[in-house]
Coordinates of C-alpha atoms and ligand atoms in Angstrom, one line a residue:
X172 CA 31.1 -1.9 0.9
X173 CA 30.6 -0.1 3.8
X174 CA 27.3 -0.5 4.3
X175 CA 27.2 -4.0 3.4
X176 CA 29.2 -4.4 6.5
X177 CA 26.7 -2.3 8.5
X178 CA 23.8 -4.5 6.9
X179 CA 25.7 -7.6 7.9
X180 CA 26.0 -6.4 11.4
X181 CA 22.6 -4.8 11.6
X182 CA 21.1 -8.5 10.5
X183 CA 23.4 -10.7 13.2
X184 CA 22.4 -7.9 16.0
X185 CA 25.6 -10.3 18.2
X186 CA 29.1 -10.4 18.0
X187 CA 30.4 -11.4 14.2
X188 CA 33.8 -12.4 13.6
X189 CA 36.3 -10.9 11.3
X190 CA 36.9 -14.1 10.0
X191 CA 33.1 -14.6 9.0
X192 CA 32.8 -10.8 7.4
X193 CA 36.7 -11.4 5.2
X194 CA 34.8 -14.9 3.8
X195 CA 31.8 -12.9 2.9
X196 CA 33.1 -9.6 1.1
X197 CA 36.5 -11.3 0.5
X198 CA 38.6 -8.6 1.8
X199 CA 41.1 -8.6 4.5
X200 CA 41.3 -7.4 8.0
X201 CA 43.1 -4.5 7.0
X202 CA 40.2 -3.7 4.6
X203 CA 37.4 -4.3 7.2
X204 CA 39.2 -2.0 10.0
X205 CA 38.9 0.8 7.4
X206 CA 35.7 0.5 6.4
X207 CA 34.7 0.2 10.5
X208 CA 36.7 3.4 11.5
X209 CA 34.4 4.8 8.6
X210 CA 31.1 3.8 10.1
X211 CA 32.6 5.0 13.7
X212 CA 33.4 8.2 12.5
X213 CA 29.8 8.4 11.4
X214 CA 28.9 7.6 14.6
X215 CA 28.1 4.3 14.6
X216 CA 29.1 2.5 18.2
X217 CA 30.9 -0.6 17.2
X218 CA 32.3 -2.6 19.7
X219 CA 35.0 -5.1 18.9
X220 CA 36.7 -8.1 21.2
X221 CA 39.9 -9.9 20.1
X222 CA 38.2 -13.3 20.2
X223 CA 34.7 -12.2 19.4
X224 CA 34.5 -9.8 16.7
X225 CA 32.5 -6.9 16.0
X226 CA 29.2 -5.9 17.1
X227 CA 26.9 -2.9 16.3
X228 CA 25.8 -1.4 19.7
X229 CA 24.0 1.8 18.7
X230 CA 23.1 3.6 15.6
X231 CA 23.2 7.7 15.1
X232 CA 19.9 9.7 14.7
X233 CA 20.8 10.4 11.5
X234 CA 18.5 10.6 8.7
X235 CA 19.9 8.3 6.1
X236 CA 18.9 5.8 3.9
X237 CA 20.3 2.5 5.8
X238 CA 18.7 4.0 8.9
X239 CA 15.1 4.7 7.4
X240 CA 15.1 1.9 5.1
X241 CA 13.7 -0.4 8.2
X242 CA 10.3 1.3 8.5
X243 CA 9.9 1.8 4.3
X244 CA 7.7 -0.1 2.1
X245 CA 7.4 2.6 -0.7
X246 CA 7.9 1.5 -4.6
X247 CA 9.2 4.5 -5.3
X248 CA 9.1 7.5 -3.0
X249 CA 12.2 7.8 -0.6
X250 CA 13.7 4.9 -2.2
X251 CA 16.9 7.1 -3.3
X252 CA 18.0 9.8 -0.5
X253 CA 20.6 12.5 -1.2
X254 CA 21.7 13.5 2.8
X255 CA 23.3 16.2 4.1
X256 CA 24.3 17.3 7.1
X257 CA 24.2 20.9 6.2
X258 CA 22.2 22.4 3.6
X259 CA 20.8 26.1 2.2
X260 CA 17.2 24.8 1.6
X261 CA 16.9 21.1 0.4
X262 CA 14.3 22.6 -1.6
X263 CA 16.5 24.5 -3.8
X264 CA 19.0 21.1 -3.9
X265 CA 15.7 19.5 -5.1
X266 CA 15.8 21.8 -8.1
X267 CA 19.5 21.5 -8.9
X268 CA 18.7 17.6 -8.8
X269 CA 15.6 17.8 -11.0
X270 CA 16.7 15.0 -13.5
X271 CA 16.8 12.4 -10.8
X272 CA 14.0 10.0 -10.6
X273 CA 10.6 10.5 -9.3
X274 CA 10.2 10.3 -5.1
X275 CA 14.1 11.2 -4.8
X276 CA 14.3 12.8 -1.1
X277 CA 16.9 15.4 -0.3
X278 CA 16.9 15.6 3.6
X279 CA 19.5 17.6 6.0
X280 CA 20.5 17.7 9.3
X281 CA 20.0 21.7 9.6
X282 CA 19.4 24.6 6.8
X283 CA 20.3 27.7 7.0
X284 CA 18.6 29.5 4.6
X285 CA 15.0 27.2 5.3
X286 CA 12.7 28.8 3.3
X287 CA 8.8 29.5 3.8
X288 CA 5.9 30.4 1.5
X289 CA 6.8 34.7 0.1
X290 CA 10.5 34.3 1.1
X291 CA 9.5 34.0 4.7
X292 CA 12.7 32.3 6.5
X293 CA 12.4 28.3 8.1
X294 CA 14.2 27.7 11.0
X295 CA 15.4 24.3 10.8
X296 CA 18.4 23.6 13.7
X297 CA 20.8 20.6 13.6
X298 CA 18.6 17.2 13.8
X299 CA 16.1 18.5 15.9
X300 CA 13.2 18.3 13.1
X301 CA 13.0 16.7 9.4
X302 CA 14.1 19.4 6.7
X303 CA 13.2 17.8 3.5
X304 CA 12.1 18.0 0.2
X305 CA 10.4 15.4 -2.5
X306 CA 11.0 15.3 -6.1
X307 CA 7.8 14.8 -7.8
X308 CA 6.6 14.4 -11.9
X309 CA 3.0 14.1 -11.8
X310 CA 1.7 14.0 -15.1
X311 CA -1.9 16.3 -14.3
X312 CA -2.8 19.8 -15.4
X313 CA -0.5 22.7 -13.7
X314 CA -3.7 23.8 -11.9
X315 CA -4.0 20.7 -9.6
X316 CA -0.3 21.5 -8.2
X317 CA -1.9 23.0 -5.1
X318 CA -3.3 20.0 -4.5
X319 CA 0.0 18.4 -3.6
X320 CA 0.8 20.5 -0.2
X321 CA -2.7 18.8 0.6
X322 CA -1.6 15.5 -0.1
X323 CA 1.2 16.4 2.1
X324 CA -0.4 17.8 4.6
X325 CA -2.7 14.6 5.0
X326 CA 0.1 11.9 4.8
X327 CA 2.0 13.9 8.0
X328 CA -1.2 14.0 9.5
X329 CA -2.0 9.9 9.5
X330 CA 1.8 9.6 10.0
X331 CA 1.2 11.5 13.3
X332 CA -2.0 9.3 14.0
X333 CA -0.1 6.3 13.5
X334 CA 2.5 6.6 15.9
X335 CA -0.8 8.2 18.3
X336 CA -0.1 11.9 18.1
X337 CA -3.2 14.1 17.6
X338 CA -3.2 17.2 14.7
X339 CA -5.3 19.1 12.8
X340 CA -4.5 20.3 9.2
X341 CA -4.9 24.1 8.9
X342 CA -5.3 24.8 5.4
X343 CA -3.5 24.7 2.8
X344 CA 0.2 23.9 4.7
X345 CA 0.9 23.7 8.6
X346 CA -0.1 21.0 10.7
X347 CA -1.2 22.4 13.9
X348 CA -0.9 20.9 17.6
X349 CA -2.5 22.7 20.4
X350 CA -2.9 25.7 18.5
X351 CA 0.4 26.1 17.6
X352 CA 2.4 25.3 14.0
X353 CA 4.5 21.9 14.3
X354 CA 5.1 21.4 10.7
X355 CA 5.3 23.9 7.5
X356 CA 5.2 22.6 3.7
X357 CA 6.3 24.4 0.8
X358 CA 5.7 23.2 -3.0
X359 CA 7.0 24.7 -6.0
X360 CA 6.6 23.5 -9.1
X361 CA 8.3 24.1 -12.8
X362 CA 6.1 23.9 -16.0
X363 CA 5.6 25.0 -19.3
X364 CA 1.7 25.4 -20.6
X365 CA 0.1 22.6 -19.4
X366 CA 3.5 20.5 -18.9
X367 CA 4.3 19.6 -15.7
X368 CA 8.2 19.7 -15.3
X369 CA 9.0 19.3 -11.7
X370 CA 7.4 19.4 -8.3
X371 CA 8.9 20.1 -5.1
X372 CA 7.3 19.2 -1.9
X373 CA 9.1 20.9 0.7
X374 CA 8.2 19.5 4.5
X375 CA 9.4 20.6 7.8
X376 CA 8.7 19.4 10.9
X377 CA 9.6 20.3 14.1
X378 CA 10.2 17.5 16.0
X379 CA 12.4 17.2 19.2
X380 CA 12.8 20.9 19.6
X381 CA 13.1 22.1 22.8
X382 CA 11.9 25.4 24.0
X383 CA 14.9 27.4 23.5
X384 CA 15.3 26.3 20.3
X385 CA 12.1 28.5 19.4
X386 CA 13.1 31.9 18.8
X387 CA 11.0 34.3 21.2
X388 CA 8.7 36.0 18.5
X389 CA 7.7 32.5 17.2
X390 CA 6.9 31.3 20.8
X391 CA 3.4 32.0 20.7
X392 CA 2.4 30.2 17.1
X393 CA 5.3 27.4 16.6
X394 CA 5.8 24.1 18.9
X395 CA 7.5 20.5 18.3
X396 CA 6.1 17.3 19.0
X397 CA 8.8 17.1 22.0
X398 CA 7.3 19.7 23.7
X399 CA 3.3 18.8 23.3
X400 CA 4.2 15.3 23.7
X401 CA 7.3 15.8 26.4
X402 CA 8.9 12.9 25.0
X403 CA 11.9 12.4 22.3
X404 CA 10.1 11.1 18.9
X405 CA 12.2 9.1 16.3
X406 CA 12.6 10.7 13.6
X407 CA 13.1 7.8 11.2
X408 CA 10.2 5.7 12.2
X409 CA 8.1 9.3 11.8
X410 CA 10.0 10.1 8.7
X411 CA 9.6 6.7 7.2
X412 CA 5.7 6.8 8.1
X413 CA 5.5 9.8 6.4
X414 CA 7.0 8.2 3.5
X415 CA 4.6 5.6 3.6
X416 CA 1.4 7.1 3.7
X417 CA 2.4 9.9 1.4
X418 CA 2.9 7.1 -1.1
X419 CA -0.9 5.9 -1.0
X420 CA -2.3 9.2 -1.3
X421 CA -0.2 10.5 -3.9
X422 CA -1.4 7.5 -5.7
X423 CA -4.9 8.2 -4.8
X424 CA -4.4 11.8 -6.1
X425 CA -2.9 10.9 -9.8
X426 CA -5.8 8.1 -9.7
X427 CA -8.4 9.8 -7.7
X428 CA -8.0 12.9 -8.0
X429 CA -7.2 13.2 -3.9
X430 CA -10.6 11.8 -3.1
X431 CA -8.4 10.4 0.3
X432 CA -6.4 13.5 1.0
X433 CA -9.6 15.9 0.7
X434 CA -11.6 13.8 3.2
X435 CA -8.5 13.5 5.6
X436 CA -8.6 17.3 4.9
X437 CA -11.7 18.2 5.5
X438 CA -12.2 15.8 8.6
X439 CA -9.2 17.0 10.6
X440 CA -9.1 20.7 9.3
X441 CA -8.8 23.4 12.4
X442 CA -10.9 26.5 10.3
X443 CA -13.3 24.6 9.4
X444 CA -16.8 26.2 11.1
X445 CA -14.7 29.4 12.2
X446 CA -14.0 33.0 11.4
X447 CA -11.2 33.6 9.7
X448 CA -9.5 36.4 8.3
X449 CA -8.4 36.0 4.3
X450 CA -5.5 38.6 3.7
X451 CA -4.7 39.3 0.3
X452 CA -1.5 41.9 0.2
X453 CA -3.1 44.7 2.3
X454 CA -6.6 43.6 2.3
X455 CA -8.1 41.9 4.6
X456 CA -11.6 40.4 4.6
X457 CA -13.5 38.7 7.6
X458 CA -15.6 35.7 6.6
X459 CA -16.8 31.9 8.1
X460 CA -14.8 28.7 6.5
X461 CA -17.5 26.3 6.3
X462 CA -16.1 23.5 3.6
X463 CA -13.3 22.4 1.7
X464 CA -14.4 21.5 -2.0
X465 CA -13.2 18.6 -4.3
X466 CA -10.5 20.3 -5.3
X467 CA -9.2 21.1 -1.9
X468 CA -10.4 24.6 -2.6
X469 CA -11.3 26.5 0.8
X470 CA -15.2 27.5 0.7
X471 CA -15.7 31.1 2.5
X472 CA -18.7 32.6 3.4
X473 CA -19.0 36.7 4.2
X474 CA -21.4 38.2 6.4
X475 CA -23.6 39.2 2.7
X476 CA -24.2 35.5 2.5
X477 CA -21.6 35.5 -0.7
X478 CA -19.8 32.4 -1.0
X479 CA -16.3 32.2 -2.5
X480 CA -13.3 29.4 -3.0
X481 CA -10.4 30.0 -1.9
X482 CA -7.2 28.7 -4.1
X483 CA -4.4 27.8 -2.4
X484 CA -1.4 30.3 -2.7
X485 CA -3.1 33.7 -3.3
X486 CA -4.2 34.1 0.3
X487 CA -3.2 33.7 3.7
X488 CA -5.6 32.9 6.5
X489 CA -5.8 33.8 9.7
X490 CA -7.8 33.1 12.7
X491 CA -9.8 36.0 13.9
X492 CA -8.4 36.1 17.1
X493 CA -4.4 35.0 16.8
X494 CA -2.9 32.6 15.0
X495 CA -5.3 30.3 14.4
Ligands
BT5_653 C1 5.8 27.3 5.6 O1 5.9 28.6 5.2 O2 5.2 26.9 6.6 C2 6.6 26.4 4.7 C3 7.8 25.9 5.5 C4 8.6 24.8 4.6 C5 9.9 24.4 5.3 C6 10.5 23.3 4.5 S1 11.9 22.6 5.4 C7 12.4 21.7 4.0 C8 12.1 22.5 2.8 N1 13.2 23.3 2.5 C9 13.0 24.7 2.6 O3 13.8 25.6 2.4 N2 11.7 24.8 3.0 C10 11.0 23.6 3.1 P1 5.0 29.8 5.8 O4 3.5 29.4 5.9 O5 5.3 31.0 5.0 O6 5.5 30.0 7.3 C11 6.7 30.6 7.6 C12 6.5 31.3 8.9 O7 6.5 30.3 9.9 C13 7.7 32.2 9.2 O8 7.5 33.5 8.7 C14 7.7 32.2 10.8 O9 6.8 33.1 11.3 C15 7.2 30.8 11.1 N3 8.3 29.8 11.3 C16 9.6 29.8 10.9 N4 10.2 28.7 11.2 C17 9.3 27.9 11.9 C18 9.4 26.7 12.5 N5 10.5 25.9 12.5 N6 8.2 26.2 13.1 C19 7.1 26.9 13.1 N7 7.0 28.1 12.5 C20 8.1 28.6 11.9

């Protein structure tokens, strides 16, 4: 109910009586007063006036479902949100809520156990980024998995271009601005054989960070979109975006097989035509990226002339000199 009220005052954007919102839920005022100290206490700014009513002033920058729903027009993904304020990893609530329905979104306000790729620790502080993870059952081979952190990769990337911010993808999971990491994605998947349980697509983007909230050994590799931009972004209009365009590609890559996400890929990739270091464990080799192949494998060249493609997950790659 309380929502319906918020929707209610949301749609008249004025002054609405009490009278008008008892006819239309059939409660009293007694009822409506609870349900309004509810939304305050979740930060909504209501105003009220004796002869007047109530009227919604201001909205939190919250990532919920009523407050994204505006800039959605998925079928399916994002359509149910589980929110919290604090979390471990929404990646790991992802997996504990693995029967739920394709495109479910667990989202927090902070994590504080964010995880990266080989146990590697996220830092994800309160409502300063979007920490989030999307429950996914595509029915493909176990093998085209990888693929997925592409798809993500390119749907952040239009969302960016959309609201007119400039990236480039650096294979296979950060999107990079100015050189520096603005965004990290993490997929793991469950599957038997050639059965396709579960996916998780873990995202995180760092979005209205400001410089202290960078710890000083990440300084020199990680940014937000606040700081290259110097400008607040909103993060539901981004986060819806996002939700957006991941939709059509996703499609595209269980129809396609990524045909849209490769070429987004390969257009806007930052190691493409460079040297780049491929570190396996301990070993490290020194080689040119010069493509991305159809199945969003990395093509390397060595010095020999020997080609190879790179599969996502068994390597990390490096820029010769730094991060990129
Ligand atoms: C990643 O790992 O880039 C994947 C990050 C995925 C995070 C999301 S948040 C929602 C979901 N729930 C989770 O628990 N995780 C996912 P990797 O390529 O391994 O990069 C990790 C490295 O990036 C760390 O070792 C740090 O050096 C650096 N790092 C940590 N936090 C960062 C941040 N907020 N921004 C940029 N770099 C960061």
């Amino acid at each position: 109910m309380k929502n319906e009220i918020l929707k209610m005052l949301k749609e008249k954007n004025d002054f609405i009586s009490e009278g008008e919102i008892a006819k239309e839920f059939h409660m009293t005022r007694s009822a409506i007063l609870k349900y309004i100290n509810i939304l305050k206490e979740e930060s909504y700014d209501i105003d009220f006036m004796q002869n007047k009513g109530y009227k919604l002033i201001s909205v939190p920058d919250k990532l919920t479902f009523e407050e994204i729903e505006k800039y959605l027009n998925t079928k399916y993904i994002g359509r149910k949100i589980y929110y919290y304020e604090t979390i471990d990893s929404t990646n790991n609530k992802a997996k504990e809520l693995n029967k739920e329905e394709e495109g479910t979104l667990i989202i927090a306000e902070e994590q504080n156990s964010g995880k990266g790729r080989l146990g590697r620790q996220w830092i994800s502080p309160k409502r300063k980024g979007i920490w989030m993870s999307l429950l996914l059952k595509p029915k493909v081979d176990p093998l085209k998995v990888s693929k997925i952190t592409l798809v993500g990769a390119a749907a952040i990337h239009k969302a960016f271009e959309n609201m007119g911010i400039k990236s480039h993808i650096k294979w296979p999971n950060d999107i990079i601005i100015n050189n520096k990491k603005v965004c990290g994605i993490l997929t793991e998947m469950n599957c038997e054989l050639n059965l396709i349980n579960y996916v998780v697509l873990g995202i995180g983007i760092n979005v209205n960070f400001d410089k202290e909230d960078i710890p000083s050994d990440l300084l020199d590799k990680a940014t937000s979109l606040k700081i290259e931009l110097d400008k607040e972004i909103s993060r539901q209009n981004l986060l819806g975006n996002i939700l957006n365009e991941f939709e059509l590609l996703y499609e595209d890559f269980l129809e396609y097989n990524a045909e849209k996400t490769i070429s987004i890929c390969k257009e806007n990739s930052i190691l493409i035509g460079k040297d780049v270091q491929i570190i396996r464990g301990n070993n490290i080799k020194i080689g040119k990226a010069i493509d991305m192949n159809i199945e969003g494998e990395l093509i390397v060249q060595y010095e020999n002339g020997d080609l190879e493609n790179i599969y996502s997950g068994e390597v990390s790659i490096r820029g010769l000199y730094g991060y990129i």
